[in-house]
XYZ file of N, CA and C in Angstrom:
405
model
N 131.151 87.823 56.726
C 130.731 88.498 56.438
C 130.277 87.437 55.284
N 129.029 87.051 55.099
C 128.356 85.323 53.790
C 127.966 86.160 53.315
N 128.211 87.103 52.468
C 128.384 87.983 51.052
C 128.218 89.630 51.564
N 129.406 89.959 51.262
C 130.295 90.807 51.363
C 130.150 91.481 50.340
N 129.747 91.001 48.865
C 129.339 92.000 48.151
C 127.706 92.463 47.783
N 126.781 91.722 48.766
C 125.527 92.883 49.077
C 125.817 93.439 49.251
N 124.890 94.877 49.113
C 124.641 96.542 48.766
C 124.691 96.246 50.389
N 124.113 95.965 51.142
C 123.612 95.879 52.469
C 124.894 95.992 53.165
N 125.909 95.259 52.919
C 127.087 95.118 53.211
C 128.672 95.546 52.605
N 128.109 95.373 51.443
C 129.371 95.908 51.216
C 129.877 97.001 51.415
N 131.647 97.237 51.402
C 132.463 98.188 51.926
C 132.189 98.054 53.526
N 131.732 97.250 53.907
C 131.488 97.062 56.178
C 132.200 95.826 55.745
N 133.416 96.333 56.498
C 134.891 94.747 57.220
C 133.286 93.894 58.262
N 134.531 92.957 58.597
C 133.634 92.173 59.586
C 134.307 92.771 61.209
N 133.384 92.833 62.021
C 133.668 93.769 63.625
C 132.690 92.651 64.658
N 133.174 93.040 65.197
C 133.011 92.075 66.737
C 131.556 92.700 67.112
N 131.048 92.432 68.401
C 129.741 93.284 68.891
C 129.862 91.771 69.637
N 129.192 92.460 70.643
C 128.092 91.540 71.584
C 126.980 91.671 71.802
N 126.412 90.803 71.949
C 124.799 90.468 71.578
C 123.743 89.147 71.349
N 122.664 89.226 71.694
C 121.869 87.423 71.091
C 121.875 87.495 70.264
N 121.785 85.812 69.123
C 121.882 85.524 68.500
C 119.834 84.546 68.597
N 119.733 84.441 67.728
C 118.212 84.003 67.385
C 118.624 82.689 67.440
N 118.120 81.718 68.286
C 118.247 80.289 68.127
C 117.104 80.120 68.096
N 116.664 79.318 66.544
C 115.626 79.372 66.485
C 115.672 78.460 64.832
N 114.483 77.728 64.155
C 114.485 77.192 62.978
C 114.320 78.477 62.214
N 115.274 77.970 60.934
C 114.926 79.182 60.057
C 114.534 78.538 58.719
N 113.747 79.467 57.895
C 113.421 79.300 56.643
C 114.515 78.461 55.930
N 114.617 77.290 54.924
C 115.281 77.619 54.175
C 115.787 77.969 52.582
N 114.703 78.930 52.434
C 115.312 80.208 51.810
C 115.626 81.610 51.404
N 116.222 81.334 52.935
C 117.172 82.871 52.994
C 118.310 83.157 51.962
N 118.762 84.552 51.576
C 119.531 84.857 51.115
C 120.561 85.288 52.538
N 121.785 84.704 53.290
C 121.536 85.193 54.187
C 123.535 86.410 53.585
N 123.008 87.485 54.151
C 124.353 88.104 54.245
C 125.509 88.606 55.146
N 125.567 88.297 56.450
C 125.962 88.934 58.077
C 125.664 87.697 58.500
N 126.157 86.596 58.772
C 126.107 86.007 60.169
C 127.427 85.372 61.294
N 126.996 85.022 61.821
C 127.793 85.064 63.171
C 128.252 82.961 63.279
N 129.720 82.660 64.126
C 130.092 81.563 64.370
C 129.990 81.398 66.038
N 128.562 80.547 66.036
C 128.945 80.257 68.063
C 128.121 79.122 68.050
N 128.434 78.281 69.060
C 128.204 76.877 68.828
C 128.330 76.314 70.139
N 127.972 77.560 70.957
C 127.616 77.108 72.714
C 126.691 76.789 73.353
N 126.331 77.023 74.308
C 124.848 76.730 75.293
C 124.337 78.253 75.684
N 122.755 78.669 74.605
C 122.493 79.368 75.046
C 121.105 79.072 76.315
N 120.789 79.353 77.363
C 120.491 79.305 78.782
C 119.673 80.602 78.281
N 118.510 79.473 78.685
C 117.261 80.556 78.651
C 116.391 80.728 77.711
N 116.930 80.424 76.469
C 115.941 79.846 75.128
C 115.582 78.919 75.419
N 114.199 78.193 74.414
C 113.258 77.185 74.778
C 114.389 76.541 73.722
N 114.852 76.073 72.917
C 116.106 75.959 72.764
C 117.246 75.836 72.716
N 117.925 75.592 73.601
C 119.714 75.666 73.965
C 120.605 75.683 72.826
N 120.120 74.918 72.135
C 121.270 74.426 70.822
C 120.867 74.656 69.353
N 121.170 74.742 68.281
C 120.998 74.109 66.778
C 121.816 73.125 66.937
N 121.468 71.689 66.625
C 122.312 70.989 66.371
C 123.059 71.093 64.936
N 124.177 70.768 64.734
C 124.715 70.874 63.384
C 125.362 71.698 62.811
N 124.435 72.903 63.707
C 125.329 74.443 63.616
C 125.546 75.733 63.722
N 127.007 75.751 63.540
C 127.622 76.752 64.584
C 127.272 78.204 63.766
N 126.971 78.349 62.229
C 126.341 79.648 61.521
C 125.086 79.993 61.594
N 125.241 81.118 62.411
C 123.895 81.651 62.362
C 123.662 83.395 61.174
N 122.517 83.344 60.341
C 122.730 84.300 60.496
C 121.720 85.338 61.475
N 122.520 86.674 61.210
C 121.847 88.001 61.795
C 121.566 88.897 60.665
N 121.812 88.934 59.406
C 120.933 89.569 58.330
C 120.911 88.906 57.666
N 119.931 88.695 56.508
C 119.320 88.182 55.821
C 118.224 88.795 55.021
N 117.801 88.001 53.662
C 116.673 88.606 53.286
C 115.789 87.394 52.805
N 115.048 87.445 52.274
C 113.901 86.791 52.114
C 112.455 87.066 51.311
N 112.423 85.804 49.606
C 111.072 86.171 49.189
C 109.997 85.723 49.607
N 109.114 87.029 49.930
C 107.817 87.455 50.284
C 106.927 87.462 48.970
N 105.554 86.397 49.168
C 104.862 87.128 47.697
C 105.352 87.608 46.577
N 105.517 88.870 45.865
C 105.749 89.855 45.007
C 106.941 90.257 45.843
N 107.786 90.910 47.237
C 108.514 91.334 47.252
C 109.528 90.355 48.185
N 110.650 91.698 49.073
C 111.824 90.640 49.566
C 111.628 91.328 51.200
N 111.473 90.361 52.169
C 111.830 91.327 53.034
C 112.885 91.268 53.564
N 113.577 92.440 54.458
C 115.169 92.277 55.239
C 115.115 91.953 56.732
N 115.290 90.765 56.987
C 115.972 90.494 58.554
C 117.086 91.433 59.161
N 117.573 92.105 60.154
C 118.490 92.231 60.725
C 118.513 92.011 62.224
N 118.930 91.192 63.023
C 118.420 90.237 64.178
C 119.492 91.384 65.422
N 120.979 91.732 64.451
C 121.638 92.473 65.684
C 120.453 93.743 66.384
N 121.180 94.309 67.764
C 120.730 94.956 68.243
C 119.978 94.795 69.428
N 120.044 94.173 70.260
C 119.016 93.783 71.577
C 119.539 94.443 72.226
N 118.780 95.512 73.437
C 119.819 96.454 74.372
C 119.455 95.353 75.894
N 120.050 94.920 76.597
C 119.578 94.458 77.467
C 119.942 95.557 78.785
N 118.337 95.017 79.266
C 118.238 96.548 80.920
C 119.236 95.749 81.619
N 119.262 96.252 82.524
C 119.889 95.979 83.928
C 119.550 94.229 84.999
N 118.043 94.194 84.445
C 117.615 93.242 84.997
C 117.016 91.827 84.532
N 117.116 92.424 82.874
C 116.767 91.214 82.212
C 117.425 90.269 81.866
N 118.437 88.971 82.269
C 118.560 88.366 82.166
C 118.784 87.801 83.666
N 117.426 87.620 84.708
C 117.152 86.906 85.665
C 116.947 85.824 84.994
N 116.463 85.010 84.233
C 116.298 83.896 83.556
C 117.805 83.203 83.663
N 118.505 83.670 83.338
C 119.994 83.222 83.670
C 121.238 83.196 84.911
N 120.028 83.448 85.983
C 120.831 83.699 87.049
C 121.647 84.886 87.329
N 121.136 85.853 86.617
C 122.484 86.785 87.005
C 120.841 87.722 86.967
N 121.201 88.375 88.405
C 119.766 89.242 89.118
C 119.851 89.998 88.225
N 121.271 90.876 88.251
C 121.617 92.323 87.920
C 122.408 92.402 87.050
N 122.702 92.981 86.373
C 124.002 93.365 85.574
C 124.657 94.149 85.775
N 123.960 95.302 86.171
C 124.850 96.655 87.069
C 125.121 97.061 86.148
N 125.035 97.286 84.488
C 124.491 98.354 83.576
C 123.837 97.725 82.584
N 123.086 98.629 81.291
C 122.341 98.794 80.606
C 123.298 98.499 79.485
N 123.218 97.590 78.648
C 123.969 96.742 77.656
C 123.887 96.957 76.592
N 123.962 97.776 75.538
C 123.823 98.386 74.639
C 124.941 98.529 73.325
N 125.604 97.486 73.604
C 126.804 97.072 72.827
C 127.093 97.148 71.405
N 125.516 96.896 70.812
C 125.894 96.409 69.346
C 125.035 97.699 68.311
N 124.432 99.302 69.835
C 124.029 99.766 69.200
C 125.532 101.051 69.381
N 126.486 100.625 69.993
C 127.650 102.100 70.047
C 128.493 101.234 68.848
N 128.253 100.476 67.477
C 129.373 100.056 66.627
C 128.868 100.566 65.205
N 129.079 101.676 65.066
C 129.440 102.539 63.742
C 128.998 101.008 62.573
N 129.429 100.197 62.979
C 129.236 98.749 61.757
C 127.618 98.597 61.169
N 127.041 98.467 63.050
C 125.945 97.709 63.048
C 124.911 99.727 62.779
N 125.555 100.310 63.078
C 124.331 101.490 62.249
C 124.256 101.190 61.142
N 125.898 101.776 60.297
C 125.523 101.649 58.982
C 124.987 100.752 58.251
N 124.444 99.636 58.651
C 123.760 97.875 58.570
C 122.475 98.923 58.142
N 122.240 98.978 59.530
C 120.788 99.174 59.775
C 120.390 100.565 59.138
N 120.937 101.388 58.938
C 120.531 102.687 58.049
C 120.699 102.363 56.808
N 121.340 101.717 55.869
C 120.628 100.601 55.117
C 119.951 99.411 53.969
N 119.662 98.827 55.432
C 118.252 98.142 55.796
C 117.058 99.104 55.780
N 117.233 100.501 56.909
C 115.771 100.978 56.522
C 115.959 101.950 54.724
N 116.964 102.027 54.526
C 116.752 102.718 53.196
C 115.945 101.519 52.624
N 116.757 100.214 51.805
C 116.175 99.716 50.855
C 115.424 99.209 51.446
N 114.588 99.286 52.282
C 113.084 98.843 52.404
C 112.406 99.926 51.950
N 112.614 100.837 52.341
C 111.817 102.000 51.507
C 111.540 101.939 50.112
N 113.363 102.280 49.115
C 113.218 102.050 48.195
C 113.521 101.415 47.650
N 113.460 99.774 47.974
C 113.493 98.457 47.186
C 114.599 98.150 46.510
N 114.352 97.357 45.824
C 115.979 96.814 44.537
C 116.532 97.363 44.358
N 116.120 99.060 43.746
C 116.965 99.687 42.728
C 117.719 100.794 43.662
N 117.921 100.279 44.765
C 118.185 101.197 46.597
C 119.312 101.739 45.732
N 120.726 102.129 45.847
C 121.706 102.982 45.876
C 122.386 103.161 47.439
N 123.109 103.045 47.972
C 123.454 103.375 49.110
C 124.480 104.844 48.807
N 124.003 105.407 49.945
C 124.563 107.154 50.173
C 125.149 106.823 51.091
N 126.640 107.482 51.067
C 127.792 107.405 52.178
C 127.233 108.290 53.133
N 127.748 108.164 54.572
C 126.786 108.568 55.864
C 127.687 110.152 55.146
N 126.232 110.966 55.466
C 127.099 112.438 55.471
C 126.871 112.876 54.300
N 125.928 112.494 53.441
C 126.362 113.341 52.300
C 124.536 112.908 51.519
N 124.677 113.929 50.927
C 122.633 113.980 50.410
C 122.610 113.548 49.153
N 121.570 112.132 48.957
C 121.018 112.031 47.929
C 120.967 112.802 46.475
N 121.861 112.754 45.717
C 121.161 112.931 44.291
C 120.040 113.249 43.477
N 119.254 114.158 42.954
C 118.532 113.872 42.067
C 118.084 112.490 41.544
N 119.509 112.145 40.962
C 119.019 110.291 39.888
C 119.065 109.727 41.611
N 119.104 109.480 42.702
C 119.267 108.484 43.759
C 117.413 108.359 43.987
N 116.874 109.899 44.203
C 115.362 109.652 44.336
C 114.334 109.284 43.809
C-alpha cells in the first residue's frame, strides 16, 4: 500500500493477486494509493519495460478540472484464448484471479461509492446500511 491511510485503502491489508499491470507512461501528478512491484518483461505490450521503474500504480487519483478521477487498474479477466500473442494458445481456463479477492472487491466497492459521493464520502462497512447522516 502506497497510501494505507487513504479512505479507498484504509483498513485493507497488503494482498497478493495475479493480474496484468499497465506498462505505460503515467501523468506526474498522481496520488498513488496502491502500487505493485514488478521489474520483469511484459511480452505483448508495445513497451515491454518501463526503464527505471519497478513500482507500478494500480489505484490512484488525479485532479482534473474541478474534480478528481480515480483509476483502479486491477481486475482484468483473461479468457482461455486471450494470450496467444504471448505464445500461449490456450490457458485452459478463464483467469478471474483478482475478481475472487475480497480485497479487490472491497476496493472496487469503495471506488464506486467515492465516485458517486465525492470527497465527502465515508466508507460503510460491507453488509451495513448507510445511516441518514451518510446520505
